[in-house]
Coordinates of C-alpha atoms and ligand atoms in Angstrom, one line a residue:
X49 CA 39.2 -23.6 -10.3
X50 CA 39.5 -19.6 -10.5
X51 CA 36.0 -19.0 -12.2
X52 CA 32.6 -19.7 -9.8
X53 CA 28.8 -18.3 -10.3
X54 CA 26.2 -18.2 -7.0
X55 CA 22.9 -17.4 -7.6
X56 CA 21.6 -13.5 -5.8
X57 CA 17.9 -11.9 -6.4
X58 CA 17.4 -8.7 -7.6
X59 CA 14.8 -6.1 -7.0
X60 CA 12.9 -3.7 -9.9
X61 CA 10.4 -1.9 -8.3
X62 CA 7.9 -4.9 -6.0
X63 CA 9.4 -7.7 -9.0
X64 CA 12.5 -9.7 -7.7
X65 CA 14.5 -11.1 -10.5
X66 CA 17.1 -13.9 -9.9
X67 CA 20.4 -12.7 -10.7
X68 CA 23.8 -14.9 -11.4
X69 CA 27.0 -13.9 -9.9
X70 CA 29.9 -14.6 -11.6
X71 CA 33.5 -14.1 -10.7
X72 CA 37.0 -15.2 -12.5
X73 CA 40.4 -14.4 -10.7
X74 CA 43.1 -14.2 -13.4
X75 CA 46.9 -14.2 -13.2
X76 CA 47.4 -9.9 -13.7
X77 CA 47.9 -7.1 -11.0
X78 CA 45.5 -7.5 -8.5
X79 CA 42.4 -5.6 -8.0
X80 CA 38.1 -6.3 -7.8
X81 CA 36.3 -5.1 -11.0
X82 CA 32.4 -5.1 -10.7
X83 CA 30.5 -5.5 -13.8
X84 CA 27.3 -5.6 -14.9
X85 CA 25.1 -2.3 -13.8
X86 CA 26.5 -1.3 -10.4
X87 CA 24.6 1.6 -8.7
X88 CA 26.9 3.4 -6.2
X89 CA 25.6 1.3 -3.3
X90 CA 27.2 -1.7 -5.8
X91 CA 30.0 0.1 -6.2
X92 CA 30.6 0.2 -2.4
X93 CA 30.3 -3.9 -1.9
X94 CA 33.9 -3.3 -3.1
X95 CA 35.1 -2.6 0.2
X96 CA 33.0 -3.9 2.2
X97 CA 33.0 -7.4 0.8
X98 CA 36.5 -7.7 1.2
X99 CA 36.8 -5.6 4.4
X100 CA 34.5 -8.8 5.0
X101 CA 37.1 -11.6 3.8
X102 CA 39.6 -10.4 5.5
X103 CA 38.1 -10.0 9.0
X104 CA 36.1 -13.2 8.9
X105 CA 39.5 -15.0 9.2
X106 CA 39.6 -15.5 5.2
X107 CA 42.8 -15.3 2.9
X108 CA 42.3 -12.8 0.3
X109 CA 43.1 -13.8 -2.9
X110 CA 46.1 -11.8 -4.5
X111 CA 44.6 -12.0 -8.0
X112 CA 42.6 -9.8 -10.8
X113 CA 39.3 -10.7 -9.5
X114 CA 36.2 -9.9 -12.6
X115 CA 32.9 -10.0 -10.5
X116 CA 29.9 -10.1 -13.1
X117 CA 26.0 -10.2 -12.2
X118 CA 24.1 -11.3 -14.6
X119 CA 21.7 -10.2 -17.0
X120 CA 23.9 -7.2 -17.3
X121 CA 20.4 -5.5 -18.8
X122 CA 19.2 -5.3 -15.2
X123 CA 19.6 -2.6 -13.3
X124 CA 20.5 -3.5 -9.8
X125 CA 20.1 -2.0 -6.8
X126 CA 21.0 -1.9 -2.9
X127 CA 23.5 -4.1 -1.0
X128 CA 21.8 -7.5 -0.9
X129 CA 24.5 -8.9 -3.2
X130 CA 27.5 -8.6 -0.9
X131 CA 26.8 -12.2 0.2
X132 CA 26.7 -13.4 -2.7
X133 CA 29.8 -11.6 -4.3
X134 CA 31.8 -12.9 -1.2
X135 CA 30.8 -16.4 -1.7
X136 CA 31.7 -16.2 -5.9
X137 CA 34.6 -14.7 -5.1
X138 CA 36.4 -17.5 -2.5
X139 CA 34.5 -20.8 -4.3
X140 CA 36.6 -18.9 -7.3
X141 CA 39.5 -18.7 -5.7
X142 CA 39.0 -22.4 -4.5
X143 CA 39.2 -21.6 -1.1
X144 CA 35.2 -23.1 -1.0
X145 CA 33.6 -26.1 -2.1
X146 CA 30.4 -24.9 -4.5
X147 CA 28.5 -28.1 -4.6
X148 CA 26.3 -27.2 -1.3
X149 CA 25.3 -23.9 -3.1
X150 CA 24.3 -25.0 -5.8
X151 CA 21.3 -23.2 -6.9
X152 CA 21.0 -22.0 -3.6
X153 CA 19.6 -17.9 -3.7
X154 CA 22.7 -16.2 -1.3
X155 CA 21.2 -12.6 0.1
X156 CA 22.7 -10.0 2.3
X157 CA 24.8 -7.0 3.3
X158 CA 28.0 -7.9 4.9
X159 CA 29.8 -5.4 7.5
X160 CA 33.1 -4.7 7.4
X161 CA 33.3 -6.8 10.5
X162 CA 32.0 -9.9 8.5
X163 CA 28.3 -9.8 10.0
X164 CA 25.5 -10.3 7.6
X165 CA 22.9 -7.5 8.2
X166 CA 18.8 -7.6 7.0
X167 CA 18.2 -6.1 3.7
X168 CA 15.1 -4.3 2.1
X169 CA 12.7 -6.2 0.1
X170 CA 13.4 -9.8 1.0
X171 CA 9.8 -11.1 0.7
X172 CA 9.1 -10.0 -3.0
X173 CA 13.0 -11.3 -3.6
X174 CA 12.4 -14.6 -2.3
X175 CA 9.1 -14.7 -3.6
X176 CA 10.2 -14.3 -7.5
X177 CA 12.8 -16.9 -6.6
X178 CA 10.2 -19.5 -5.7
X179 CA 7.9 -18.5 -8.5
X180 CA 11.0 -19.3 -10.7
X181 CA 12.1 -22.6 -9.4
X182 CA 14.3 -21.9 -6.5
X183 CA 14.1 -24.4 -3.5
X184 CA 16.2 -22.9 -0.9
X185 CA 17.4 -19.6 0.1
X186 CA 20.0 -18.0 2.2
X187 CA 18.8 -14.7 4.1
X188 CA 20.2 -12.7 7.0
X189 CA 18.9 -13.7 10.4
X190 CA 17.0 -10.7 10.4
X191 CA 14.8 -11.2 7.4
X192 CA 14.8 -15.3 8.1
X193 CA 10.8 -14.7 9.2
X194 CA 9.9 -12.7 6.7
X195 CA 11.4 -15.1 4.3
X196 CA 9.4 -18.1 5.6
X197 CA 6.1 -16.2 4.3
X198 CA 6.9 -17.4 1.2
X199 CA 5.3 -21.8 1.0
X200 CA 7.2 -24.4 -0.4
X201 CA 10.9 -22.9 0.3
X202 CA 13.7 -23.7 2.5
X203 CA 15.3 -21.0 4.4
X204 CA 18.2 -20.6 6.1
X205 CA 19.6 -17.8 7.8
X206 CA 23.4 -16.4 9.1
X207 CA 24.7 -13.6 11.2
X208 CA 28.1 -13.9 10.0
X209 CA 30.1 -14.8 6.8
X210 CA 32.2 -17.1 8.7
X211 CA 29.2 -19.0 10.0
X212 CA 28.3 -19.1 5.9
X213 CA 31.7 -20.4 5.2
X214 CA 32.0 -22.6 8.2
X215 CA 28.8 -23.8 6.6
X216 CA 29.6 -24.5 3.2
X217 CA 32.9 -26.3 4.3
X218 CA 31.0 -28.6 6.1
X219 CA 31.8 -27.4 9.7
X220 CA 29.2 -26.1 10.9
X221 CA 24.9 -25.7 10.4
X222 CA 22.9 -22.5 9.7
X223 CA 20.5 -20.7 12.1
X224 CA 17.4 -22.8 12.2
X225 CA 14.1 -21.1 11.1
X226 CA 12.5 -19.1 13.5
X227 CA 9.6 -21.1 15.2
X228 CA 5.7 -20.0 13.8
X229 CA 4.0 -17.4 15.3
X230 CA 0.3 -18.3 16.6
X231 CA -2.0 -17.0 14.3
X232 CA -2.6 -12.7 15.0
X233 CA -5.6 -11.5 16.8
X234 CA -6.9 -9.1 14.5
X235 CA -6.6 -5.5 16.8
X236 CA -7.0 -2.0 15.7
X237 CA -9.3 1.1 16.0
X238 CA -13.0 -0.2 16.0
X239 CA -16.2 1.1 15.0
X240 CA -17.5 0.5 18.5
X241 CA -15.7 3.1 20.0
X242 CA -17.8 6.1 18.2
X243 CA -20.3 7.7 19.6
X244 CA -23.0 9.5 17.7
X245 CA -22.1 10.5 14.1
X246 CA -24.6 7.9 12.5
X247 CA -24.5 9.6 9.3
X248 CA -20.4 9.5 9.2
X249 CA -21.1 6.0 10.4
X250 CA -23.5 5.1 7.3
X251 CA -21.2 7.0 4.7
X252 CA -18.5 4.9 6.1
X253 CA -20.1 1.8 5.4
X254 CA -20.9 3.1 2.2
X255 CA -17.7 3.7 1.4
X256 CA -16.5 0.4 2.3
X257 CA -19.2 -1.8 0.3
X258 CA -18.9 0.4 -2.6
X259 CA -15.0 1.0 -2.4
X260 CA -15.7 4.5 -2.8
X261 CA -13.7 7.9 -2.3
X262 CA -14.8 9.8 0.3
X263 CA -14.4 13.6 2.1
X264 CA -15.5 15.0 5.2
X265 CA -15.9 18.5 5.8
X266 CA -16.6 19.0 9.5
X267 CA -15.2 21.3 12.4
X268 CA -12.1 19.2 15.0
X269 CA -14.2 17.4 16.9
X270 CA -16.6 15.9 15.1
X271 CA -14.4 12.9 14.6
X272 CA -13.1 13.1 11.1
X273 CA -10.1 11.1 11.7
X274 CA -11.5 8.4 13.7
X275 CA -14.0 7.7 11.5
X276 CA -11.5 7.4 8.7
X277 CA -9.2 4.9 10.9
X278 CA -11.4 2.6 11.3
X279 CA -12.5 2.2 7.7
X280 CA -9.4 -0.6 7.7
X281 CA -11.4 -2.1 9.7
X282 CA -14.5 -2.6 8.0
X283 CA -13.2 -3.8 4.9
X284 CA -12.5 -7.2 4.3
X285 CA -9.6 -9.3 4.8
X286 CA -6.9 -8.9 2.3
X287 CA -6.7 -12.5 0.0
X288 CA -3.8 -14.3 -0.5
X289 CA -2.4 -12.2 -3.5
X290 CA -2.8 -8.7 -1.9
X291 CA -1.4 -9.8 1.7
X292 CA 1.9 -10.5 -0.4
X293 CA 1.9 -7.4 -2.2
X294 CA 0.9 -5.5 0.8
X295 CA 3.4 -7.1 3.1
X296 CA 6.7 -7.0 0.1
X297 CA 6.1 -3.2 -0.3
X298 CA 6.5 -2.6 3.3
X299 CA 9.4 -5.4 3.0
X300 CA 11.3 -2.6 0.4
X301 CA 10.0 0.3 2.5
X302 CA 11.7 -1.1 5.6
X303 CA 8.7 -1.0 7.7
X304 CA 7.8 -4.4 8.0
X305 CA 7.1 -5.1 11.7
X306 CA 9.7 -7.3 13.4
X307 CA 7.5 -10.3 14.1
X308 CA 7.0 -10.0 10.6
X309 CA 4.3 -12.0 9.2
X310 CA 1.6 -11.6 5.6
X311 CA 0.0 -8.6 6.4
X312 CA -4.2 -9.0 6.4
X313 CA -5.7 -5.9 7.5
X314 CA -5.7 -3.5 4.8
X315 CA -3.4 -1.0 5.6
X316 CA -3.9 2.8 6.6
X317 CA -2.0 6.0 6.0
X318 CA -1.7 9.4 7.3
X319 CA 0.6 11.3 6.1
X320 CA 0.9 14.6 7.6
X321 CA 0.1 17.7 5.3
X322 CA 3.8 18.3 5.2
X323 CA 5.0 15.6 4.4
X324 CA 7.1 16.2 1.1
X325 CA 6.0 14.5 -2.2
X326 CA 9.0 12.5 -1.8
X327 CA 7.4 10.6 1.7
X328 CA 3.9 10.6 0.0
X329 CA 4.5 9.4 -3.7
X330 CA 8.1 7.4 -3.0
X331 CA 11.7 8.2 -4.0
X332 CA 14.7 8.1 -2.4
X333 CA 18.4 6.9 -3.8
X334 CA 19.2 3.4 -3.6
X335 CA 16.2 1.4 -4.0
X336 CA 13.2 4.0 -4.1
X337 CA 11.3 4.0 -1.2
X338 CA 7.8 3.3 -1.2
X339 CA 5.8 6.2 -0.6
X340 CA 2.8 6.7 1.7
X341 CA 0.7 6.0 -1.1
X342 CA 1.6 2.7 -2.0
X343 CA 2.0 1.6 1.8
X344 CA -1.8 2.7 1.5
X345 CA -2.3 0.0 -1.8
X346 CA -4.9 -2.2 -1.3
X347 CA -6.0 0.0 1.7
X348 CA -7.4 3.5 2.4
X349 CA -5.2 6.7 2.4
X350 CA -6.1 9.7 4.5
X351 CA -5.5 13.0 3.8
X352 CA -6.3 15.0 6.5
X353 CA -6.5 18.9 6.7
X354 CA -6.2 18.2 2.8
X355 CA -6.7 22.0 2.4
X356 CA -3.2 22.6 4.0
X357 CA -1.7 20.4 1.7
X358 CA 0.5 21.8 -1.1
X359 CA -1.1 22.5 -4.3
X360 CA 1.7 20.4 -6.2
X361 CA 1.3 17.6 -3.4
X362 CA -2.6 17.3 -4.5
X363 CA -2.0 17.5 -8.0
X364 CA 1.1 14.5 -7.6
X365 CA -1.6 12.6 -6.5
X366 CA -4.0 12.3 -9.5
X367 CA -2.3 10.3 -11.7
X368 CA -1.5 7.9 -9.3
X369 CA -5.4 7.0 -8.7
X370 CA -6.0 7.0 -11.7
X371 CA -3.7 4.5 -13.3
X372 CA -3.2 2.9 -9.4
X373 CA 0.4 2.9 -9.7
X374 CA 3.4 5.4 -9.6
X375 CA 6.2 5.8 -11.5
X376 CA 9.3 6.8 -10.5
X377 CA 11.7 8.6 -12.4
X378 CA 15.2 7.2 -11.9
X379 CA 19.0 7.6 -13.1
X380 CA 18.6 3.9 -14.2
X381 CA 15.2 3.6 -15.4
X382 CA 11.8 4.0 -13.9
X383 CA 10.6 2.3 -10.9
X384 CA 6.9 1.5 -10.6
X385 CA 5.2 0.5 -7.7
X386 CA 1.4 -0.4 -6.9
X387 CA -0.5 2.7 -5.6
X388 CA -4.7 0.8 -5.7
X389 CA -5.7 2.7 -2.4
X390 CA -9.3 4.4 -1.0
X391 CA -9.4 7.8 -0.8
X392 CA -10.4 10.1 2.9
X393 CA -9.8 13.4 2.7
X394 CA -11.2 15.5 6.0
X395 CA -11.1 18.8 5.6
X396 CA -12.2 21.8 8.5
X397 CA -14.9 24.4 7.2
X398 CA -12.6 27.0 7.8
X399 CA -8.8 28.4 8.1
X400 CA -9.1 28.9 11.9
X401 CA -10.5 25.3 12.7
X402 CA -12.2 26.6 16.1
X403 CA -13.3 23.4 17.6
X404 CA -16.5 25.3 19.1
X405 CA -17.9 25.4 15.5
X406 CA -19.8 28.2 13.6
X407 CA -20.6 30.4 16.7
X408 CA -17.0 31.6 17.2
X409 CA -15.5 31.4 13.7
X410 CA -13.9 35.0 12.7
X411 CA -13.5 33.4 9.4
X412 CA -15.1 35.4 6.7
X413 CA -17.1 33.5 4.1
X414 CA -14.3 34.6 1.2
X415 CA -12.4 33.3 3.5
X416 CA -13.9 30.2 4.0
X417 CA -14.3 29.7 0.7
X418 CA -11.1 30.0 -0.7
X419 CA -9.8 27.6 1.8
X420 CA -12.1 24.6 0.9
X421 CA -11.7 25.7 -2.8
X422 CA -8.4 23.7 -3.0
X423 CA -10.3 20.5 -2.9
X424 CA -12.7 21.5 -5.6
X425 CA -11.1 20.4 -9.1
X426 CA -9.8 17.3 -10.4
X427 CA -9.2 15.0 -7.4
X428 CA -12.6 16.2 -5.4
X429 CA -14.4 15.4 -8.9
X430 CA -13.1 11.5 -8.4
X431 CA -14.7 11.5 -4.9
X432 CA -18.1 9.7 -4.5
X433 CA -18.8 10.6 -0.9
X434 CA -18.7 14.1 -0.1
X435 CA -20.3 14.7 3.5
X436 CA -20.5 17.5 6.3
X437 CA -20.2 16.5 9.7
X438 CA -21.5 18.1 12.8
X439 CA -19.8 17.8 16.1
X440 CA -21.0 15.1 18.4
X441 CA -23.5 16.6 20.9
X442 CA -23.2 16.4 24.3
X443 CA -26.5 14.6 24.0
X444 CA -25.1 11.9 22.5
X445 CA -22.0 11.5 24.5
X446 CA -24.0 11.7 27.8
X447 CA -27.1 9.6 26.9
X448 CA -26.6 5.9 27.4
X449 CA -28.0 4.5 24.7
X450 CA -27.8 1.1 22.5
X451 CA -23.7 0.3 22.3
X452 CA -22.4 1.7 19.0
X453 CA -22.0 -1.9 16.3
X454 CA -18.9 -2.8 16.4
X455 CA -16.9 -2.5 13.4
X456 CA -17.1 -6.9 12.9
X457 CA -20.8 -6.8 12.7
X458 CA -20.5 -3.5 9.8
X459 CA -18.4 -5.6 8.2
X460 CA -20.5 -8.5 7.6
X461 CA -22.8 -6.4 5.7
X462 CA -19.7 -4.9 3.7
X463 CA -18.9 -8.2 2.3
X464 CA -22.4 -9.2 1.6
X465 CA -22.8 -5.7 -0.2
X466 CA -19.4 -6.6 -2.0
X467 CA -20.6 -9.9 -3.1
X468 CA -23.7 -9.1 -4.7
X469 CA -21.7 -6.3 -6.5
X470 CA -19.0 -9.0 -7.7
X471 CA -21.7 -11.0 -9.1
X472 CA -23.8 -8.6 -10.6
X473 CA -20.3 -6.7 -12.3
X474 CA -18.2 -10.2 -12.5
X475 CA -18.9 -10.6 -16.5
X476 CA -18.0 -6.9 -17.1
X477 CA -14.4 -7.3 -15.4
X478 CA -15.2 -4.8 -12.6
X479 CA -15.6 -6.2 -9.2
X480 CA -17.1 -2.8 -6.6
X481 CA -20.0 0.3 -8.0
X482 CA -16.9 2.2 -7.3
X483 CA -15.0 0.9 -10.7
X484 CA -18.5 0.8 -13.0
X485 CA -18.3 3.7 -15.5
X486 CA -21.1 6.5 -15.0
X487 CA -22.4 5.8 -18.5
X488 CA -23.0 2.1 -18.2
X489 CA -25.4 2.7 -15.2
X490 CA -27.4 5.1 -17.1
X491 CA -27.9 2.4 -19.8
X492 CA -30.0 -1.1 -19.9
X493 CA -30.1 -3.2 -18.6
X494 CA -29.0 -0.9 -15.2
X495 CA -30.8 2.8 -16.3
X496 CA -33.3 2.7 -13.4
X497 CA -37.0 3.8 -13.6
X498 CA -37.6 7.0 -14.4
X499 CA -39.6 7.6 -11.3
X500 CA -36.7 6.3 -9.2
X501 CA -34.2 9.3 -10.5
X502 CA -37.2 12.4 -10.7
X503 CA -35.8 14.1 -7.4
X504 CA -32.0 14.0 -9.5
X505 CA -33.6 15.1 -12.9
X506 CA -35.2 18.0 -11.1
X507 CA -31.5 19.1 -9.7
X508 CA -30.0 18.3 -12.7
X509 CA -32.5 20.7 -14.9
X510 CA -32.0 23.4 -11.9
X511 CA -28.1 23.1 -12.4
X512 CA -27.7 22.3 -9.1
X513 CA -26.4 19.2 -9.8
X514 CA -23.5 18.3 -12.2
X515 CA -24.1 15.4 -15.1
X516 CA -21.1 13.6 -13.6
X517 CA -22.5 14.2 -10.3
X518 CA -25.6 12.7 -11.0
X519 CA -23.5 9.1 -12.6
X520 CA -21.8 9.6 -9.0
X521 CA -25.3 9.7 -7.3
X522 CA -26.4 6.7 -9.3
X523 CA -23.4 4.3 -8.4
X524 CA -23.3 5.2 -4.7
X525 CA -27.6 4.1 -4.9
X526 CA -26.6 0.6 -6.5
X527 CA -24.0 0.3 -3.0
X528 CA -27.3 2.0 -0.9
X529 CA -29.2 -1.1 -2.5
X530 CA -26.9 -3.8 -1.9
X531 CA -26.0 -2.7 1.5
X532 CA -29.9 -3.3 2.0
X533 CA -30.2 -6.5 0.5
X534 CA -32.0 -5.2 -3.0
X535 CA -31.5 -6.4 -6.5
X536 CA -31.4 -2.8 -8.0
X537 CA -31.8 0.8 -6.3
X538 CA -35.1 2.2 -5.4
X539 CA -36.4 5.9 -5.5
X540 CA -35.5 6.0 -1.4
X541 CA -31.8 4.3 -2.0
X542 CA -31.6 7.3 -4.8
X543 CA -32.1 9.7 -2.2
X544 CA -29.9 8.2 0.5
X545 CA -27.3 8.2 -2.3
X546 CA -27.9 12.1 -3.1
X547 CA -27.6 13.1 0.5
X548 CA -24.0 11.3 0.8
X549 CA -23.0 13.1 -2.5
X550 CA -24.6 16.6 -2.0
X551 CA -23.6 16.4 2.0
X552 CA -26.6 18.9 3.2
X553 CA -27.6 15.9 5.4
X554 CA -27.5 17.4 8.9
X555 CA -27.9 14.1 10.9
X556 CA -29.0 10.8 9.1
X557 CA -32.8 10.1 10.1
X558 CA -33.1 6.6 11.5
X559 CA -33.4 3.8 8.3
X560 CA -37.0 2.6 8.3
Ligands
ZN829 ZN1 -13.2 30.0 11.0

């Protein structure tokens, strides 16, 4: 036989697709032709596959070797079809029985040496191979866990080509699937370690049952960026669908923990205000990297100090939450990945950030205003929540008083706020207030009473408050209501709303 095919996954953007790979030695002067898309990394298997061969104790076959992956239409990416190329390419030169890999999915980077080494995006590879029929899989040792996140499969894992051979030949087993992990102990920043700052406590929760944007204005200390950590942690569980997106993007990103397992917490990212648009929005050669923002899908991105972010950086961004995706712009066609995340930005009042506050700020107030300027425009007009925070007092630090909730007990009444907006919003398609378009709520069957919105009429006839401020004010009052438990909002959950909007709330009066 001098012609063999092994099935190999491919990866386009967070969608694996399977991929055949064919190869045909030939009588003719011998050389290794790759066909069929090869990026540069593609390009490389070359070498390394039969650097591979030769040093796993393998005869090389002195032929004209064709190796084709199939559908030629697919761009393909990275190094996970060395593996598969190797195995094509000795079944084809009959130096391998094919029969026991028959529609078995062959993954991995080989070394020069022979070893098999982990690739990116294994989980959303093997995934697409299940969703499309595929019983059993071949993965590198490292990626064998992540690989068993996927029900229904078989997997099977190798160090080493020649333990793959040895394998196919009927010599030897595979690595056996590593054992189950006990189920994870949720950990992570909580709620109850906050003291004081009941109104960044309330917005917080607001945020969370409404799945609202959020900013903070406030000088260091008044705990911008704990407050914002723990939002994770407060909203619920990610379901089944998400936990695999979640988990496959840090898969391709290359962050996925060790122990790796679905990821349920919804995740949290801080990318530091230099961080080039590259590490927040993705890129990269090879496979694109995720960037910060789509590690942040399904969970809440921070943007702290936003002011000293570059003006291009913010402006990068607004698309992206928008349409809750980015696109990549690459040599061989775009690659899009997810980008559904929750806004924090934190932001000092001032250029010099003096942590005592106001007393000993030298900022003047053109000063001041041109630095919190930069969030004004199109991305601060998306943001529900806009607060000011004070710094804690030593009065609250020092004063024992009741234990601050912990963040399980907040969470609670985020999901039952969450639920009544699902049911309430199910019919229309939308599922949080966050996603309900301004107009709707300012129509029946959801306009409110006009004595419930006087206090925002009055502002609105003043100009101090903004028409699409005022839709923002009326979808934070429907979250106000549901987090207490009321069919629609009331004049008093208008008024809550306005002071999370408007931020002139100083400290947030206990809730009668
Ligand atoms: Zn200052």
């Amino acid at each position: 036989m001098s012609y063999a095919r092994v099935l190999c996954i491919g990866l386009v953007g967070v969608e694996g697709h399977l991929v055949e790979v064919e190869a045909d030695l030939s009588l003719g002067l011998p050389a290794l032709v790759l066909t069929g898309l090869p990026d540069a990394a593609l390009n490389e298997a070359r070498d390394r596959v039969r650097a591979a061969i030769v040093n796993s104790g393998q005869r090389w076959p002195n032929r004209r070797i064709t190796v084709n992956l199939l559908p030629a239409t697919l761009p393909k990416q990275g190094s996970g079809f060395d593996l598969a190329i190797a195995c094509a390419l000795l079944a084809g030169a009959g130096e391998l029985p094919l029969a026991p890999i028959q529609g078995v999915a062959v993954l991995g980077e080989l070394g020069l040496d022979g070893t098999v080494r982990p690739v990116r995006g294994v989980l959303p590879m093997v995934a697409a191979a299940a969703a499309a029929g595929v019983t059993q899989v071949v993965v590198p040792q490292g990626n064998a866990r992540e690989a068993t996140m996927v029900p229904g499969l078989t997997v099977r894992s190798v160090d080493s080509l020649h333990r793959l051979v040895a394998f196919i030949r009927g010599e030897s087993e595979l690595l056996d699937p590593p054992p189950d992990l006990p189920d994870p102990v949720m950990t992570g920043p909580d709620l109850a370690d906050i003291a004081g700052q009941d109104f960044g406590r309330y917005a917080l929760e607001v945020a969370a049952a409404g799945g609202h944007h959020m900013s903070m204005i406030g000088p260091p200390g008044a705990g911008k960026t704990m407050l914002a950590e723990r939002l994770p942690s407060i909203l619920p569980e990610l379901d089944d669908a998400s936990a695999l997106e979640v988990t496959a993007l840090q898969s391709i990103a290359g962050v996925l923990p060790p122990d790796g397992r679905l990821i349920r917490r919804p995740p949290f990212q801080a990318p530091h205000h230099s961080a080039s648009l590259a590490a927040l929005i993705g890129g990269g050669s090879g496979i694109a990297r995720p960037g910060a923002l789509s590690l942040a899908h399904r969970g809440v991105l921070l943007l702290d100090e936003a002011p000293e972010f570059a003006n291009a950086t913010l402006q990068a961004l607004r698309q992206p939450l928008e349409s809750g995706r980015v696109i990549l712009g690459r040599a061989r066609g775009n690659t899009e990945y997810p980008a559904r995340v929750q806004v924090v930005m934190a932001a000092n009042p001032c250029p010099c950030a003096n942590p005592a506050g106001d007393q000993y700020c030298q900022c003047s107030a053109l000063a001041r205003r041109r630095y919190l300027s930069k969030l004004s425009g199109p991305l601060l007009d998306r943001i529900d929540i806009q607060i000011k925070l004070q710094p804690v007092r030593a009065i609250e630090l020092m004063t024992p008083s009741a234990p601050a909730e912990p963040s399980a007990t907040v969470a609670a009444r985020v999901a039952d706020a969450r639920a009544a907006a699902a049911a309430r919003w199910g019919a229309y398609g939308w599922r949080l207030n966050a996603e309900v378009p301004g107009p709707e709520l300012r129509r029946p069957p959801w306009r409110l009473a006009p004595k419930n919105t006087a206090s925002l009429r009055v502002r609105l006839d003043r100009g101090t408050l903004s028409a699409r401020g005022f839709d923002r004010i009326l979808r934070l009052a429907w979250t106000v209501a549901d987090l207490d438990g009321r069919d629609s909002p009331r004049g008093s959950d208008v008024n809550e709303a306005a002071q999370l909007r408007l931020g002139d709330a100083h400290d947030r009066q206990a809730r009668s």
